[in-house]
mmCIF file of C-alpha atoms and ligand atoms in Angstrom:
data_model
loop_
_atom_site.group_PDB
_atom_site.id
_atom_site.type_symbol
_atom_site.label_atom_id
_atom_site.label_comp_id
_atom_site.label_asym_id
_atom_site.label_seq_id
_atom_site.Cartn_x
_atom_site.Cartn_y
_atom_site.Cartn_z
ATOM 1 C CA UNK A 1 18.450 -6.091 -11.356
ATOM 2 C CA UNK A 2 16.830 -3.002 -11.337
ATOM 3 C CA UNK A 3 13.020 -3.107 -12.708
ATOM 4 C CA UNK A 4 10.236 -0.297 -13.091
ATOM 5 C CA UNK A 5 6.962 -1.170 -13.412
ATOM 6 C CA UNK A 6 3.871 0.648 -15.008
ATOM 7 C CA UNK A 7 0.959 0.054 -12.772
ATOM 8 C CA UNK A 8 -3.035 0.893 -12.069
ATOM 9 C CA UNK A 9 -4.557 -1.100 -9.270
ATOM 10 C CA UNK A 10 -5.444 -4.455 -8.759
ATOM 11 C CA UNK A 11 -3.727 -6.394 -12.307
ATOM 12 C CA UNK A 12 -0.916 -3.807 -11.651
ATOM 13 C CA UNK A 13 -0.430 -4.590 -7.772
ATOM 14 C CA UNK A 14 -0.902 -8.418 -8.632
ATOM 15 C CA UNK A 15 2.398 -8.212 -10.915
ATOM 16 C CA UNK A 16 4.202 -5.529 -8.961
ATOM 17 C CA UNK A 17 3.737 -8.010 -5.819
ATOM 18 C CA UNK A 18 5.213 -11.088 -7.948
ATOM 19 C CA UNK A 19 8.437 -8.643 -8.583
ATOM 20 C CA UNK A 20 8.705 -7.713 -5.384
ATOM 21 C CA UNK A 21 8.632 -11.521 -4.174
ATOM 22 C CA UNK A 22 11.094 -12.934 -6.963
ATOM 23 C CA UNK A 23 13.882 -10.084 -7.185
ATOM 24 C CA UNK A 24 15.450 -7.813 -4.100
ATOM 25 C CA UNK A 25 12.156 -5.602 -3.406
ATOM 26 C CA UNK A 26 14.729 -2.703 -2.950
ATOM 27 C CA UNK A 27 15.532 -3.000 -6.543
ATOM 28 C CA UNK A 28 11.759 -2.044 -7.646
ATOM 29 C CA UNK A 29 10.130 0.781 -8.691
ATOM 30 C CA UNK A 30 6.296 0.969 -8.717
ATOM 31 C CA UNK A 31 5.068 3.873 -10.822
ATOM 32 C CA UNK A 32 1.509 3.897 -10.076
ATOM 33 C CA UNK A 33 -1.679 5.959 -11.724
ATOM 34 C CA UNK A 34 -3.225 9.192 -10.395
ATOM 35 C CA UNK A 35 -5.740 9.922 -12.936
ATOM 36 C CA UNK A 36 -8.188 7.564 -10.900
ATOM 37 C CA UNK A 37 -7.529 10.093 -7.999
ATOM 38 C CA UNK A 38 -10.725 11.852 -6.325
ATOM 39 C CA UNK A 39 -11.837 14.221 -3.673
ATOM 40 C CA UNK A 40 -14.714 12.940 -1.510
ATOM 41 C CA UNK A 41 -15.620 14.597 1.767
ATOM 42 C CA UNK A 42 -12.660 16.424 1.221
ATOM 43 C CA UNK A 43 -10.342 13.771 1.313
ATOM 44 C CA UNK A 44 -8.045 13.119 -1.323
ATOM 45 C CA UNK A 45 -8.036 9.366 -2.501
ATOM 46 C CA UNK A 46 -5.514 8.013 -4.786
ATOM 47 C CA UNK A 47 -7.324 4.682 -5.136
ATOM 48 C CA UNK A 48 -4.768 3.029 -7.495
ATOM 49 C CA UNK A 49 -1.671 3.858 -5.180
ATOM 50 C CA UNK A 50 -3.404 2.549 -1.906
ATOM 51 C CA UNK A 51 -4.459 -0.628 -3.727
ATOM 52 C CA UNK A 52 -0.750 -1.347 -4.300
ATOM 53 C CA UNK A 53 0.491 -0.425 -0.881
ATOM 54 C CA UNK A 54 -2.239 -2.870 0.616
ATOM 55 C CA UNK A 55 -1.468 -5.495 -2.137
ATOM 56 C CA UNK A 56 2.318 -5.463 -1.244
ATOM 57 C CA UNK A 57 1.818 -5.427 2.557
ATOM 58 C CA UNK A 58 -1.081 -7.929 2.907
ATOM 59 C CA UNK A 59 -3.876 -5.468 4.165
ATOM 60 C CA UNK A 60 -6.027 -5.930 0.491
ATOM 61 C CA UNK A 61 -9.406 -6.999 0.449
ATOM 62 C CA UNK A 62 -8.432 -9.961 -1.511
ATOM 63 C CA UNK A 63 -11.998 -10.901 -2.265
ATOM 64 C CA UNK A 64 -13.586 -7.372 -3.393
ATOM 65 C CA UNK A 65 -9.926 -6.592 -5.202
ATOM 66 C CA UNK A 66 -9.845 -3.328 -3.676
ATOM 67 C CA UNK A 67 -10.232 -1.436 -0.057
ATOM 68 C CA UNK A 68 -8.978 -3.537 3.344
ATOM 69 C CA UNK A 69 -8.938 -6.478 4.349
ATOM 70 C CA UNK A 70 -10.881 -6.683 7.946
ATOM 71 C CA UNK A 71 -12.610 -3.363 7.193
ATOM 72 C CA UNK A 72 -15.502 -2.031 9.043
ATOM 73 C CA UNK A 73 -17.884 1.062 7.774
ATOM 74 C CA UNK A 74 -18.804 3.245 10.731
ATOM 75 C CA UNK A 75 -17.866 6.365 9.073
ATOM 76 C CA UNK A 76 -19.107 6.103 6.145
ATOM 77 C CA UNK A 77 -22.836 4.215 7.682
ATOM 78 C CA UNK A 78 -22.705 7.717 9.892
ATOM 79 C CA UNK A 79 -22.264 10.006 6.716
ATOM 80 C CA UNK A 80 -25.024 8.310 4.605
ATOM 81 C CA UNK A 81 -27.495 8.664 7.794
ATOM 82 C CA UNK A 82 -26.566 12.428 7.637
ATOM 83 C CA UNK A 83 -27.253 12.687 3.840
ATOM 84 C CA UNK A 84 -23.604 12.539 2.837
ATOM 85 C CA UNK A 85 -21.517 11.656 -0.024
ATOM 86 C CA UNK A 86 -21.309 7.783 0.628
ATOM 87 C CA UNK A 87 -21.614 6.760 -3.155
ATOM 88 C CA UNK A 88 -17.837 5.907 -3.155
ATOM 89 C CA UNK A 89 -17.173 3.083 -0.458
ATOM 90 C CA UNK A 90 -14.553 4.551 1.988
ATOM 91 C CA UNK A 91 -14.188 2.469 5.073
ATOM 92 C CA UNK A 92 -12.871 3.248 8.167
ATOM 93 C CA UNK A 93 -9.284 1.852 7.999
ATOM 94 C CA UNK A 94 -9.027 3.269 4.641
ATOM 95 C CA UNK A 95 -10.335 6.374 5.658
ATOM 96 C CA UNK A 96 -7.061 6.828 7.966
ATOM 97 C CA UNK A 97 -4.741 6.587 4.668
ATOM 98 C CA UNK A 98 -6.826 9.278 3.169
ATOM 99 C CA UNK A 99 -6.703 11.525 6.094
ATOM 100 C CA UNK A 100 -3.145 11.312 6.592
ATOM 101 C CA UNK A 101 -2.885 12.049 2.908
ATOM 102 C CA UNK A 102 -4.841 14.890 2.568
ATOM 103 C CA UNK A 103 -3.400 17.081 5.729
ATOM 104 C CA UNK A 104 0.238 16.134 4.168
ATOM 105 C CA UNK A 105 -1.354 17.752 0.649
ATOM 106 C CA UNK A 106 -2.771 20.370 2.364
ATOM 107 C CA UNK A 107 0.462 21.419 3.748
ATOM 108 C CA UNK A 108 1.949 21.514 0.695
ATOM 109 C CA UNK A 109 3.678 17.889 1.299
ATOM 110 C CA UNK A 110 3.981 16.472 -2.594
ATOM 111 C CA UNK A 111 1.973 13.011 -2.988
ATOM 112 C CA UNK A 112 5.169 11.478 -3.556
ATOM 113 C CA UNK A 113 6.439 12.470 -0.377
ATOM 114 C CA UNK A 114 3.385 11.520 1.552
ATOM 115 C CA UNK A 115 3.103 8.316 -0.403
ATOM 116 C CA UNK A 116 6.649 7.223 0.707
ATOM 117 C CA UNK A 117 5.942 7.643 4.266
ATOM 118 C CA UNK A 118 3.219 5.999 4.311
ATOM 119 C CA UNK A 119 4.340 3.158 2.037
ATOM 120 C CA UNK A 120 7.529 3.314 5.385
ATOM 121 C CA UNK A 121 5.026 3.307 7.930
ATOM 122 C CA UNK A 122 3.132 -0.009 6.335
ATOM 123 C CA UNK A 123 6.664 -1.651 5.538
ATOM 124 C CA UNK A 124 6.585 -1.797 2.295
ATOM 125 C CA UNK A 125 10.097 -2.004 0.487
ATOM 126 C CA UNK A 126 9.683 -0.946 -2.917
ATOM 127 C CA UNK A 127 9.718 2.510 -4.340
ATOM 128 C CA UNK A 128 6.062 3.676 -5.212
ATOM 129 C CA UNK A 129 6.178 6.940 -7.031
ATOM 130 C CA UNK A 130 2.966 8.020 -8.417
ATOM 131 C CA UNK A 131 3.230 9.260 -11.916
ATOM 132 C CA UNK A 132 3.066 12.666 -11.366
ATOM 133 C CA UNK A 133 2.698 14.984 -8.206
ATOM 134 C CA UNK A 134 0.465 17.532 -9.991
ATOM 135 C CA UNK A 135 -3.387 17.131 -10.699
ATOM 136 C CA UNK A 136 -4.263 14.890 -13.039
ATOM 137 C CA UNK A 137 -7.422 13.452 -13.920
ATOM 138 C CA UNK A 138 -8.989 10.702 -16.444
ATOM 139 C CA UNK A 139 -12.402 11.653 -18.623
ATOM 140 C CA UNK A 140 -14.388 9.478 -20.733
ATOM 141 C CA UNK A 141 -16.404 10.527 -23.490
ATOM 142 C CA UNK A 142 -19.064 8.341 -23.505
ATOM 143 C CA UNK A 143 -22.825 8.525 -24.822
ATOM 144 C CA UNK A 144 -24.206 10.381 -21.906
ATOM 145 C CA UNK A 145 -21.679 12.557 -21.810
ATOM 146 C CA UNK A 146 -18.006 13.230 -20.751
ATOM 147 C CA UNK A 147 -17.651 12.027 -17.165
ATOM 148 C CA UNK A 148 -15.396 12.065 -14.552
ATOM 149 C CA UNK A 149 -13.230 8.651 -14.293
ATOM 150 C CA UNK A 150 -14.979 7.755 -10.371
ATOM 151 C CA UNK A 151 -18.453 8.781 -11.779
ATOM 152 C CA UNK A 152 -18.194 6.645 -14.373
ATOM 153 C CA UNK A 153 -16.654 3.587 -13.581
ATOM 154 C CA UNK A 154 -18.103 3.475 -9.348
ATOM 155 C CA UNK A 155 -21.371 5.529 -9.433
ATOM 156 C CA UNK A 156 -22.484 4.309 -13.176
ATOM 157 C CA UNK A 157 -20.731 1.169 -12.775
ATOM 158 C CA UNK A 158 -18.545 1.232 -16.081
ATOM 159 C CA UNK A 159 -22.267 0.693 -17.996
ATOM 160 C CA UNK A 160 -21.131 3.918 -20.355
ATOM 161 C CA UNK A 161 -19.395 2.867 -23.482
ATOM 162 C CA UNK A 162 -15.885 4.946 -23.802
ATOM 163 C CA UNK A 163 -15.838 6.250 -27.383
ATOM 164 C CA UNK A 164 -12.254 8.334 -26.071
ATOM 165 C CA UNK A 165 -10.418 9.083 -22.826
ATOM 166 C CA UNK A 166 -8.621 12.285 -22.091
ATOM 167 C CA UNK A 167 -6.340 12.931 -19.279
ATOM 168 C CA UNK A 168 -6.910 16.572 -18.228
ATOM 169 C CA UNK A 169 -3.560 18.475 -16.586
ATOM 170 C CA UNK A 170 -1.158 15.657 -18.327
ATOM 171 C CA UNK A 171 0.414 17.625 -20.939
ATOM 172 C CA UNK A 172 1.672 20.077 -18.066
ATOM 173 C CA UNK A 173 2.252 17.578 -15.415
ATOM 174 C CA UNK A 174 6.176 16.810 -14.468
ATOM 175 C CA UNK A 175 6.806 13.062 -13.917
ATOM 176 C CA UNK A 176 7.331 12.536 -9.845
ATOM 177 C CA UNK A 177 10.552 13.477 -8.535
ATOM 178 C CA UNK A 178 13.154 10.633 -9.176
ATOM 179 C CA UNK A 179 10.983 8.976 -11.646
ATOM 180 C CA UNK A 180 12.865 9.582 -15.269
ATOM 181 C CA UNK A 181 16.057 8.464 -13.009
ATOM 182 C CA UNK A 182 15.159 5.163 -11.810
ATOM 183 C CA UNK A 183 13.616 4.649 -15.646
ATOM 184 C CA UNK A 184 17.591 5.791 -17.124
ATOM 185 C CA UNK A 185 18.564 3.044 -14.831
ATOM 186 C CA UNK A 186 16.513 0.432 -14.873
ATOM 187 C CA UNK A 187 17.866 -2.800 -16.062
ATOM 188 C CA UNK A 188 13.821 -3.759 -17.127
ATOM 189 C CA UNK A 189 10.734 -1.830 -17.698
ATOM 190 C CA UNK A 190 7.776 -3.727 -17.082
ATOM 191 C CA UNK A 191 3.939 -2.949 -17.900
ATOM 192 C CA UNK A 192 1.682 -4.284 -15.742
ATOM 193 C CA UNK A 193 -1.922 -6.117 -16.985
ATOM 194 C CA UNK A 194 -3.551 -3.046 -16.301
ATOM 195 C CA UNK A 195 -6.043 -1.689 -17.993
ATOM 196 C CA UNK A 196 -3.749 0.113 -21.148
ATOM 197 C CA UNK A 197 -6.225 3.154 -21.593
ATOM 198 C CA UNK A 198 -7.270 4.300 -17.933
ATOM 199 C CA UNK A 199 -4.491 3.031 -15.689
ATOM 200 C CA UNK A 200 -1.509 2.676 -18.054
ATOM 201 C CA UNK A 201 -2.646 5.699 -20.366
ATOM 202 C CA UNK A 202 -2.809 8.090 -17.774
ATOM 203 C CA UNK A 203 0.979 7.424 -16.910
ATOM 204 C CA UNK A 204 2.289 7.330 -20.697
ATOM 205 C CA UNK A 205 0.076 10.805 -20.882
ATOM 206 C CA UNK A 206 2.360 12.575 -18.248
ATOM 207 C CA UNK A 207 4.559 14.757 -20.477
ATOM 208 C CA UNK A 208 8.130 13.032 -20.932
ATOM 209 C CA UNK A 209 7.330 9.166 -19.729
ATOM 210 C CA UNK A 210 6.446 7.841 -23.170
ATOM 211 C CA UNK A 211 9.038 9.617 -24.339
ATOM 212 C CA UNK A 212 11.674 8.123 -21.783
ATOM 213 C CA UNK A 213 10.404 4.475 -22.617
ATOM 214 C CA UNK A 214 10.948 5.299 -26.328
ATOM 215 C CA UNK A 215 14.453 6.174 -25.923
ATOM 216 C CA UNK A 216 14.802 3.229 -23.893
ATOM 217 C CA UNK A 217 17.686 0.985 -23.920
ATOM 218 C CA UNK A 218 16.575 -1.600 -21.901
ATOM 219 C CA UNK A 219 14.071 -4.236 -22.976
ATOM 220 C CA UNK A 220 10.509 -3.678 -21.909
ATOM 221 C CA UNK A 221 7.895 -6.146 -21.678
ATOM 222 C CA UNK A 222 4.372 -5.897 -20.756
ATOM 223 C CA UNK A 223 1.874 -8.506 -19.769
ATOM 224 C CA UNK A 224 -1.531 -8.972 -21.366
ATOM 225 C CA UNK A 225 -4.531 -8.347 -18.934
ATOM 226 C CA UNK A 226 -6.513 -10.330 -21.059
ATOM 227 C CA UNK A 227 -7.198 -14.353 -20.775
ATOM 228 C CA UNK A 228 -8.949 -15.887 -23.414
ATOM 229 C CA UNK A 229 -10.132 -12.367 -24.735
ATOM 230 C CA UNK A 230 -11.633 -11.801 -21.331
ATOM 231 C CA UNK A 231 -10.591 -9.289 -18.791
ATOM 232 C CA UNK A 232 -10.346 -11.240 -15.382
ATOM 233 C CA UNK A 233 -11.974 -8.050 -13.900
ATOM 234 C CA UNK A 234 -13.293 -4.784 -15.124
ATOM 235 C CA UNK A 235 -13.704 -3.105 -18.449
ATOM 236 C CA UNK A 236 -10.478 -3.869 -20.376
ATOM 237 C CA UNK A 237 -11.981 -6.017 -22.980
ATOM 238 C CA UNK A 238 -15.146 -4.417 -23.849
ATOM 239 C CA UNK A 239 -12.677 -1.076 -24.182
ATOM 240 C CA UNK A 240 -9.977 -2.832 -26.239
ATOM 241 C CA UNK A 241 -12.769 -4.410 -28.540
ATOM 242 C CA UNK A 242 -14.114 -0.800 -28.700
ATOM 243 C CA UNK A 243 -11.600 1.515 -28.605
ATOM 244 C CA UNK A 244 -8.656 -0.966 -30.129
ATOM 245 C CA UNK A 245 -10.678 -3.048 -32.680
ATOM 246 C CA UNK A 246 -10.329 -6.509 -31.117
ATOM 247 C CA UNK A 247 -9.723 -8.656 -27.963
ATOM 248 C CA UNK A 248 -6.818 -10.379 -28.694
ATOM 249 C CA UNK A 249 -3.036 -9.769 -28.488
ATOM 250 C CA UNK A 250 -2.221 -7.621 -31.193
ATOM 251 C CA UNK A 251 -4.700 -4.841 -29.641
ATOM 252 C CA UNK A 252 -2.992 -5.560 -26.507
ATOM 253 C CA UNK A 253 0.742 -4.600 -28.302
ATOM 254 C CA UNK A 254 -1.066 -1.596 -30.122
ATOM 255 C CA UNK A 255 -1.899 0.061 -27.259
ATOM 256 C CA UNK A 256 1.702 0.227 -26.134
ATOM 257 C CA UNK A 257 3.327 0.838 -30.186
ATOM 258 C CA UNK A 258 6.937 1.747 -30.180
ATOM 259 C CA UNK A 259 7.286 1.082 -26.095
ATOM 260 C CA UNK A 260 7.853 -2.581 -25.699
ATOM 261 C CA UNK A 261 9.679 -5.282 -27.051
ATOM 262 C CA UNK A 262 7.660 -8.631 -25.453
ATOM 263 C CA UNK A 263 3.987 -9.242 -24.198
ATOM 264 C CA UNK A 264 3.368 -12.161 -21.678
ATOM 265 C CA UNK A 265 0.229 -13.768 -22.841
ATOM 266 C CA UNK A 266 -1.539 -16.616 -21.143
ATOM 267 C CA UNK A 267 -1.622 -20.052 -22.824
ATOM 268 C CA UNK A 268 -5.908 -19.553 -23.902
ATOM 269 C CA UNK A 269 -4.359 -16.957 -26.423
ATOM 270 C CA UNK A 270 -1.512 -18.430 -27.552
ATOM 271 C CA UNK A 271 -2.894 -19.509 -31.012
ATOM 272 C CA UNK A 272 -3.515 -15.829 -31.619
ATOM 273 C CA UNK A 273 -1.683 -13.960 -34.637
ATOM 274 C CA UNK A 274 1.080 -11.293 -32.859
ATOM 275 C CA UNK A 275 3.835 -9.149 -34.535
ATOM 276 C CA UNK A 276 5.620 -8.993 -31.324
ATOM 277 C CA UNK A 277 7.319 -11.272 -29.410
ATOM 278 C CA UNK A 278 5.165 -13.436 -27.224
ATOM 279 C CA UNK A 279 6.008 -14.841 -24.537
ATOM 280 C CA UNK A 280 3.165 -17.790 -23.192
ATOM 281 C CA UNK A 281 2.624 -18.752 -19.462
ATOM 282 C CA UNK A 282 -0.955 -19.245 -17.114
ATOM 283 C CA UNK A 283 -1.175 -14.967 -16.710
ATOM 284 C CA UNK A 284 -3.613 -15.752 -13.397
ATOM 285 C CA UNK A 285 -1.766 -14.187 -10.172
ATOM 286 C CA UNK A 286 -4.701 -15.200 -7.634
ATOM 287 C CA UNK A 287 -1.924 -16.810 -5.527
ATOM 288 C CA UNK A 288 1.909 -16.685 -4.927
ATOM 289 C CA UNK A 289 2.898 -19.119 -7.547
ATOM 290 C CA UNK A 290 0.506 -17.249 -9.973
ATOM 291 C CA UNK A 291 2.255 -13.887 -9.266
ATOM 292 C CA UNK A 292 6.128 -16.145 -9.170
ATOM 293 C CA UNK A 293 5.302 -17.321 -12.251
ATOM 294 C CA UNK A 294 4.473 -14.226 -14.165
ATOM 295 C CA UNK A 295 6.995 -12.204 -12.326
ATOM 296 C CA UNK A 296 9.631 -15.100 -13.637
ATOM 297 C CA UNK A 297 8.000 -14.993 -17.390
ATOM 298 C CA UNK A 298 8.675 -10.985 -17.580
ATOM 299 C CA UNK A 299 11.933 -11.570 -15.920
ATOM 300 C CA UNK A 300 13.356 -14.064 -18.260
ATOM 301 C CA UNK A 301 11.516 -12.642 -21.352
ATOM 302 C CA UNK A 302 14.004 -9.862 -20.222
ATOM 303 C CA UNK A 303 17.079 -11.585 -20.560
ATOM 304 C CA UNK A 304 16.695 -13.357 -23.269
ATOM 305 C CA UNK A 305 16.238 -9.546 -25.164
ATOM 306 C CA UNK A 306 19.196 -8.501 -23.690
HETATM 307 P P1 LIG B 1 -7.646 -1.249 -11.240
HETATM 308 O O1 LIG B 1 -7.205 0.270 -11.121
HETATM 309 O O2 LIG B 1 -7.991 -1.915 -10.020
HETATM 310 O O3 LIG B 1 -8.450 -1.146 -12.027
HETATM 311 O O4 LIG B 1 -6.801 -2.023 -11.779
HETATM 312 P P2 LIG B 1 -5.571 -2.072 -13.213
HETATM 313 O O5 LIG B 1 -5.716 -1.600 -14.640
HETATM 314 O O6 LIG B 1 -4.683 -2.724 -12.712
HETATM 315 O O7 LIG B 1 -5.890 -3.891 -13.086
HETATM 316 C C1 LIG B 1 -7.343 -4.095 -14.109
HETATM 317 C C2 LIG B 1 -7.486 -5.343 -15.319
HETATM 318 O O8 LIG B 1 -6.019 -6.092 -14.419
HETATM 319 C C3 LIG B 1 -8.198 -6.009 -15.619
HETATM 320 O O9 LIG B 1 -7.921 -5.588 -17.162
HETATM 321 C C4 LIG B 1 -7.713 -7.309 -15.320
HETATM 322 O O10 LIG B 1 -7.968 -8.064 -16.773
HETATM 323 C C5 LIG B 1 -6.187 -7.608 -15.074
HETATM 324 N N1 LIG B 1 -5.729 -8.177 -13.997
HETATM 325 C C6 LIG B 1 -6.507 -8.210 -12.647
HETATM 326 N N2 LIG B 1 -5.686 -9.584 -12.428
HETATM 327 C C7 LIG B 1 -4.937 -10.083 -13.048
HETATM 328 C C8 LIG B 1 -4.566 -11.213 -13.054
HETATM 329 O O11 LIG B 1 -4.153 -11.829 -12.570
HETATM 330 N N3 LIG B 1 -3.423 -11.707 -14.028
HETATM 331 C C9 LIG B 1 -3.913 -10.880 -15.376
HETATM 332 N N4 LIG B 1 -2.945 -11.128 -16.513
HETATM 333 N N5 LIG B 1 -4.787 -9.675 -15.480
HETATM 334 C C10 LIG B 1 -5.084 -9.370 -14.412
HETATM 335 CA CA1 LIG B 2 -7.889 2.172 -11.342
#
């Protein structure tokens, strides 16, 4: 069973982990968002790829939902003491990954290649592909002006209302090597319960990826990131209300028009009217049982669709 899952950070990595724990992990390909990538202190940070690497290898700080378990902050304290850039929280263990990645990129090693190297070193079994090796950056239109993703998300704590999103560089970016092939040979394509606008949106915006999904001949299933109309974490509900006109399963479905055949939703949303086929389960994945339940719902719905 070859599965490709499109994933952002927290929601993305939770479903990816559930799938990796349910099927043969070497048959899983995870396509990660790079629209959140940011240069901090001269280092290339890929927050969503790292959340996936950390989550699937038991390295994530589960309480925070980002960064490394058992982290220390010596380097950042030193940076702050010197008046350096310290608004973006980079711990010591995390910094090691950014150092290795940045050094590789500076030698012109592609992001996909250094990501694969880090994954191997961590004992990470699925394939993890950035959506593209090229530079794509998410920008948010807000009443305070257009903001780069991390300035809006971290520095301003996503308090600004989002009126629109733009993915700089996506039109000219090519999918990472092997990505289109993995979509073509997949038995199932899954869209994780990630933020549709700022986590899945920048993946679909890379030239060729949306078209490949539209042309698929195998089932495609998304998992809703909302439970009872609320996000488990982050701004997805607010963005869906503002940009999609509501916070129900129909609005999630509308984000993936022509791209999915079914939507996995939570029991709390089972009564909502939805034009697409829905699969109802408990969709919170804060433990191994939850991850497996949702992964199995995705896999079973795909079997029923085939
Ligand atoms: P980020 O890059 O870390 O912001 O991550 P994502 O975009 O991948 O994930 C954020 C979304 O994941 C939010 O909209 C959450 O509601 C959703 N999410 C997080 N954990 C879960 C979960 O256990 N179940 C479901 N259904 N959604 C989740
Ligand atoms: Ca993210």
